[in-house]
């Protein structure tokens, strides 16, 4: 049985409340959450300040707070649903891209397909495909710089580039952030870089599942088209 049930309903005078610190009242109520169960008449007399309504009852204030919580939860649910729909859309675009790459017959076809899907459907801004050992290959010094500074024994790089690196890959087209992947089992065949104007569009903490799938598809397709 609660200690509250053994207490008599002694009258609480204003002088008794005046001797209590607000923090002590708060701690007491938190330690005795059933206080108002035994003294329900106090609830009817409580009035709380309200910015728009002046003063309101405790029940009205609780109802308003509940409505605010429900509204906040609804907004969060709507955001989650919008994110899920966007993720589904992106997944379908990547799935279609992979199938279209398998249907390409030349490197030109593959490059055009990448541009049509990544730049137009995903609304990215620029793309650079460099195949090592071909005419559009990067200079050896530039290639070594990217390998050492950006890839560091990884297949992917997601984030920002220096102005020199942007010019190296995209000529005079500035980008805010970039997704880069090396092609080939060991990154020996080439490099694909996709740029966005948004500085935070590509970042190191983002999921790489779809990019990984694209890298694997290109690793299978490019040797057939380039006759490695």
CSV table of C-alpha atoms in Angstrom, one decimal:
chain,number,residue,atom,x,y,z
A,1,UNK,CA,0.0,0.0,0.0
A,2,UNK,CA,1.3,3.5,-0.8
A,3,UNK,CA,2.5,5.7,2.0
A,4,UNK,CA,0.1,8.3,0.7
A,5,UNK,CA,-2.9,6.2,1.7
A,6,UNK,CA,-1.8,6.2,5.3
A,7,UNK,CA,-1.5,10.0,5.5
A,8,UNK,CA,-4.4,12.0,6.7
A,9,UNK,CA,-5.8,14.7,4.5
A,10,UNK,CA,-4.4,17.5,6.5
A,11,UNK,CA,-5.2,21.0,5.3
A,12,UNK,CA,-2.3,22.7,3.5
A,13,UNK,CA,-2.0,26.3,4.4
A,14,UNK,CA,-0.5,29.1,2.3
A,15,UNK,CA,2.1,29.6,5.0
A,16,UNK,CA,3.1,25.9,4.7
A,17,UNK,CA,3.6,26.2,1.0
A,18,UNK,CA,5.6,29.5,1.4
A,19,UNK,CA,8.2,27.6,3.4
A,20,UNK,CA,8.8,25.1,0.6
A,21,UNK,CA,11.3,25.7,-2.2
A,22,UNK,CA,9.8,25.0,-5.7
A,23,UNK,CA,12.5,22.4,-6.3
A,24,UNK,CA,11.5,20.5,-3.2
A,25,UNK,CA,7.8,20.5,-4.4
A,26,UNK,CA,9.0,19.2,-7.7
A,27,UNK,CA,11.1,16.4,-6.2
A,28,UNK,CA,8.2,15.4,-3.8
A,29,UNK,CA,5.7,15.1,-6.7
A,30,UNK,CA,8.1,13.1,-8.8
A,31,UNK,CA,8.8,10.8,-5.9
A,32,UNK,CA,5.0,10.4,-5.2
A,33,UNK,CA,3.3,10.3,-8.6
A,34,UNK,CA,0.0,9.1,-7.1
A,35,UNK,CA,-0.3,12.2,-4.9
A,36,UNK,CA,-3.2,13.6,-6.9
A,37,UNK,CA,-5.0,10.2,-6.8
A,38,UNK,CA,-5.5,10.8,-3.1
A,39,UNK,CA,-6.1,14.5,-3.3
A,40,UNK,CA,-8.1,14.9,-6.6
A,41,UNK,CA,-9.8,18.1,-5.4
A,42,UNK,CA,-6.5,19.9,-5.8
A,43,UNK,CA,-6.5,19.3,-9.6
A,44,UNK,CA,-9.8,21.2,-10.0
A,45,UNK,CA,-8.3,24.3,-8.4
A,46,UNK,CA,-4.9,24.3,-10.3
A,47,UNK,CA,-4.5,27.0,-12.9
A,48,UNK,CA,-1.5,27.3,-15.2
A,49,UNK,CA,-0.2,30.3,-17.2
A,50,UNK,CA,-0.7,30.1,-20.9
A,51,UNK,CA,0.8,32.5,-23.5
A,52,UNK,CA,-2.3,32.7,-25.7
A,53,UNK,CA,-5.2,31.9,-23.3
A,54,UNK,CA,-4.0,33.5,-20.0
A,55,UNK,CA,-4.6,30.7,-17.5
A,56,UNK,CA,-5.9,27.2,-18.2
A,57,UNK,CA,-6.7,24.2,-16.0
A,58,UNK,CA,-4.2,21.4,-15.7
A,59,UNK,CA,-6.4,19.1,-17.7
A,60,UNK,CA,-6.5,21.6,-20.6
A,61,UNK,CA,-2.8,22.0,-20.5
A,62,UNK,CA,-2.2,18.2,-20.5
A,63,UNK,CA,-4.6,17.9,-23.4
A,64,UNK,CA,-2.8,20.6,-25.4
A,65,UNK,CA,0.6,18.9,-24.7
A,66,UNK,CA,-0.8,15.6,-25.9
A,67,UNK,CA,-2.1,17.2,-29.1
A,68,UNK,CA,1.3,18.7,-29.7
A,69,UNK,CA,3.0,15.3,-29.2
A,70,UNK,CA,0.6,13.7,-31.6
A,71,UNK,CA,1.2,16.4,-34.2
A,72,UNK,CA,5.0,16.0,-33.8
A,73,UNK,CA,4.7,12.2,-34.2
A,74,UNK,CA,2.6,12.7,-37.3
A,75,UNK,CA,5.2,15.0,-38.8
A,76,UNK,CA,7.9,12.4,-38.1
A,77,UNK,CA,5.8,9.6,-39.7
A,78,UNK,CA,5.2,11.8,-42.8
A,79,UNK,CA,9.0,12.5,-43.0
A,80,UNK,CA,9.8,8.8,-42.7
A,81,UNK,CA,7.2,7.9,-45.4
A,82,UNK,CA,8.6,10.6,-47.7
A,83,UNK,CA,12.1,9.3,-47.2
A,84,UNK,CA,11.0,5.7,-47.8
A,85,UNK,CA,9.3,6.7,-51.1
A,86,UNK,CA,12.4,8.6,-52.2
A,87,UNK,CA,14.7,5.6,-51.4
A,88,UNK,CA,12.4,3.3,-53.3
A,89,UNK,CA,12.5,5.7,-56.3
A,90,UNK,CA,16.3,5.8,-56.2
A,91,UNK,CA,16.6,2.0,-55.9
A,92,UNK,CA,14.4,1.5,-58.9
A,93,UNK,CA,16.5,4.0,-60.9
A,94,UNK,CA,19.7,2.1,-60.1
A,95,UNK,CA,18.1,-1.2,-60.8
A,96,UNK,CA,17.1,0.0,-64.3
A,97,UNK,CA,20.5,1.5,-64.8
A,98,UNK,CA,22.2,-1.8,-64.2
A,99,UNK,CA,20.0,-3.6,-66.7
A,100,UNK,CA,20.6,-0.9,-69.3
A,101,UNK,CA,24.3,-1.1,-68.9
A,102,UNK,CA,24.2,-4.8,-69.7
A,103,UNK,CA,22.5,-4.0,-72.9
A,104,UNK,CA,25.2,-1.5,-74.0
A,105,UNK,CA,27.3,-2.5,-77.0
A,106,UNK,CA,30.0,0.2,-76.9
A,107,UNK,CA,31.8,2.4,-74.3
A,108,UNK,CA,30.0,5.3,-75.9
A,109,UNK,CA,26.6,3.7,-75.2
A,110,UNK,CA,27.7,3.0,-71.6
A,111,UNK,CA,28.8,6.6,-71.1
A,112,UNK,CA,25.6,8.0,-72.5
A,113,UNK,CA,23.5,5.6,-70.4
A,114,UNK,CA,25.3,6.8,-67.2
A,115,UNK,CA,24.7,10.4,-68.2
A,116,UNK,CA,21.1,9.9,-69.0
A,117,UNK,CA,20.3,8.2,-65.7
A,118,UNK,CA,22.7,9.8,-63.2
A,119,UNK,CA,22.5,13.3,-64.5
A,120,UNK,CA,18.9,13.5,-65.7
A,121,UNK,CA,16.9,11.0,-63.6
A,122,UNK,CA,18.9,11.4,-60.3
A,123,UNK,CA,19.4,15.1,-61.1
A,124,UNK,CA,23.2,15.1,-60.4
A,125,UNK,CA,25.3,17.8,-62.2
A,126,UNK,CA,28.3,16.2,-63.8
A,127,UNK,CA,30.0,12.9,-64.6
A,128,UNK,CA,33.6,11.8,-65.4
A,129,UNK,CA,34.5,8.3,-66.6
A,130,UNK,CA,38.2,7.7,-67.0
A,131,UNK,CA,39.5,4.3,-68.3
A,132,UNK,CA,43.1,3.6,-67.4
A,133,UNK,CA,45.3,3.1,-70.5
A,134,UNK,CA,42.8,4.8,-72.9
A,135,UNK,CA,43.0,8.2,-74.6
A,136,UNK,CA,41.0,10.0,-71.9
A,137,UNK,CA,43.0,8.5,-69.0
A,138,UNK,CA,44.3,10.8,-66.3
A,139,UNK,CA,47.9,11.8,-66.3
A,140,UNK,CA,50.0,9.5,-64.1
A,141,UNK,CA,50.7,12.1,-61.5
A,142,UNK,CA,47.0,13.0,-61.2
A,143,UNK,CA,46.1,9.4,-60.9
A,144,UNK,CA,48.7,8.7,-58.2
A,145,UNK,CA,47.5,11.8,-56.3
A,146,UNK,CA,43.9,10.6,-56.2
A,147,UNK,CA,44.9,7.1,-55.2
A,148,UNK,CA,47.0,8.2,-52.3
A,149,UNK,CA,44.9,11.1,-51.0
A,150,UNK,CA,41.3,10.1,-51.7
A,151,UNK,CA,41.1,6.3,-52.1
A,152,UNK,CA,43.9,5.2,-49.7
A,153,UNK,CA,43.4,1.5,-50.6
A,154,UNK,CA,39.6,1.8,-50.8
A,155,UNK,CA,37.4,1.4,-53.8
A,156,UNK,CA,35.2,4.4,-53.0
A,157,UNK,CA,35.5,8.1,-52.0
A,158,UNK,CA,32.5,10.2,-50.9
A,159,UNK,CA,32.9,13.8,-50.0
A,160,UNK,CA,34.5,17.0,-51.3
A,161,UNK,CA,37.4,17.7,-53.6
A,162,UNK,CA,40.0,20.5,-53.8
A,163,UNK,CA,39.7,22.9,-56.8
A,164,UNK,CA,42.7,21.2,-58.4
A,165,UNK,CA,41.1,17.8,-58.1
A,166,UNK,CA,37.8,19.2,-59.5
A,167,UNK,CA,39.6,20.6,-62.5
A,168,UNK,CA,41.5,17.3,-62.9
A,169,UNK,CA,38.2,15.3,-63.2
A,170,UNK,CA,35.6,17.8,-64.4
A,171,UNK,CA,37.7,20.4,-66.3
A,172,UNK,CA,36.3,23.8,-65.3
A,173,UNK,CA,33.0,22.5,-63.8
A,174,UNK,CA,33.0,23.1,-60.0
A,175,UNK,CA,31.2,20.6,-57.8
A,176,UNK,CA,30.1,20.7,-54.1
A,177,UNK,CA,30.6,17.0,-53.4
A,178,UNK,CA,31.5,13.9,-55.3
A,179,UNK,CA,31.0,10.1,-55.4
A,180,UNK,CA,34.0,8.3,-56.9
A,181,UNK,CA,34.5,4.6,-57.5
A,182,UNK,CA,37.4,2.6,-59.0
A,183,UNK,CA,36.5,0.1,-61.6
A,184,UNK,CA,37.9,-3.5,-61.5
A,185,UNK,CA,38.4,-6.0,-58.8
A,186,UNK,CA,41.4,-4.0,-57.6
A,187,UNK,CA,40.5,-0.7,-59.1
A,188,UNK,CA,42.8,-1.3,-62.0
A,189,UNK,CA,40.4,-0.5,-64.9
A,190,UNK,CA,39.3,3.0,-64.4
A,191,UNK,CA,37.5,5.6,-62.4
A,192,UNK,CA,33.9,6.9,-62.4
A,193,UNK,CA,33.2,10.3,-60.6
A,194,UNK,CA,29.8,11.8,-60.2
A,195,UNK,CA,29.5,15.4,-58.9
A,196,UNK,CA,26.7,17.3,-57.2
A,197,UNK,CA,26.4,21.0,-56.6
A,198,UNK,CA,25.3,20.3,-53.0
A,199,UNK,CA,28.3,20.3,-50.6
A,200,UNK,CA,26.6,17.6,-48.4
A,201,UNK,CA,25.0,15.4,-51.1
A,202,UNK,CA,27.8,12.9,-50.9
A,203,UNK,CA,29.5,12.4,-47.6
A,204,UNK,CA,31.6,9.6,-45.9
A,205,UNK,CA,28.8,8.5,-43.7
A,206,UNK,CA,26.2,7.7,-46.4
A,207,UNK,CA,25.1,4.2,-47.4
A,208,UNK,CA,27.1,2.6,-50.2
A,209,UNK,CA,24.9,-0.3,-51.1
A,210,UNK,CA,23.7,1.1,-54.5
A,211,UNK,CA,27.1,2.5,-55.4
A,212,UNK,CA,28.6,-0.9,-54.6
A,213,UNK,CA,26.1,-2.6,-57.0
A,214,UNK,CA,26.9,-0.1,-59.7
A,215,UNK,CA,30.6,-0.6,-59.3
A,216,UNK,CA,30.2,-4.4,-59.6
A,217,UNK,CA,28.0,-4.0,-62.7
A,218,UNK,CA,30.6,-1.7,-64.4
A,219,UNK,CA,33.4,-4.0,-63.4
A,220,UNK,CA,31.6,-6.7,-65.4
A,221,UNK,CA,30.5,-4.6,-68.3
A,222,UNK,CA,33.5,-2.4,-69.1
A,223,UNK,CA,36.0,-5.2,-69.9
A,224,UNK,CA,33.6,-6.5,-72.5
A,225,UNK,CA,33.1,-3.1,-74.1
A,226,UNK,CA,36.7,-2.0,-73.9
A,227,UNK,CA,38.2,-5.4,-74.8
A,228,UNK,CA,40.5,-5.6,-71.8
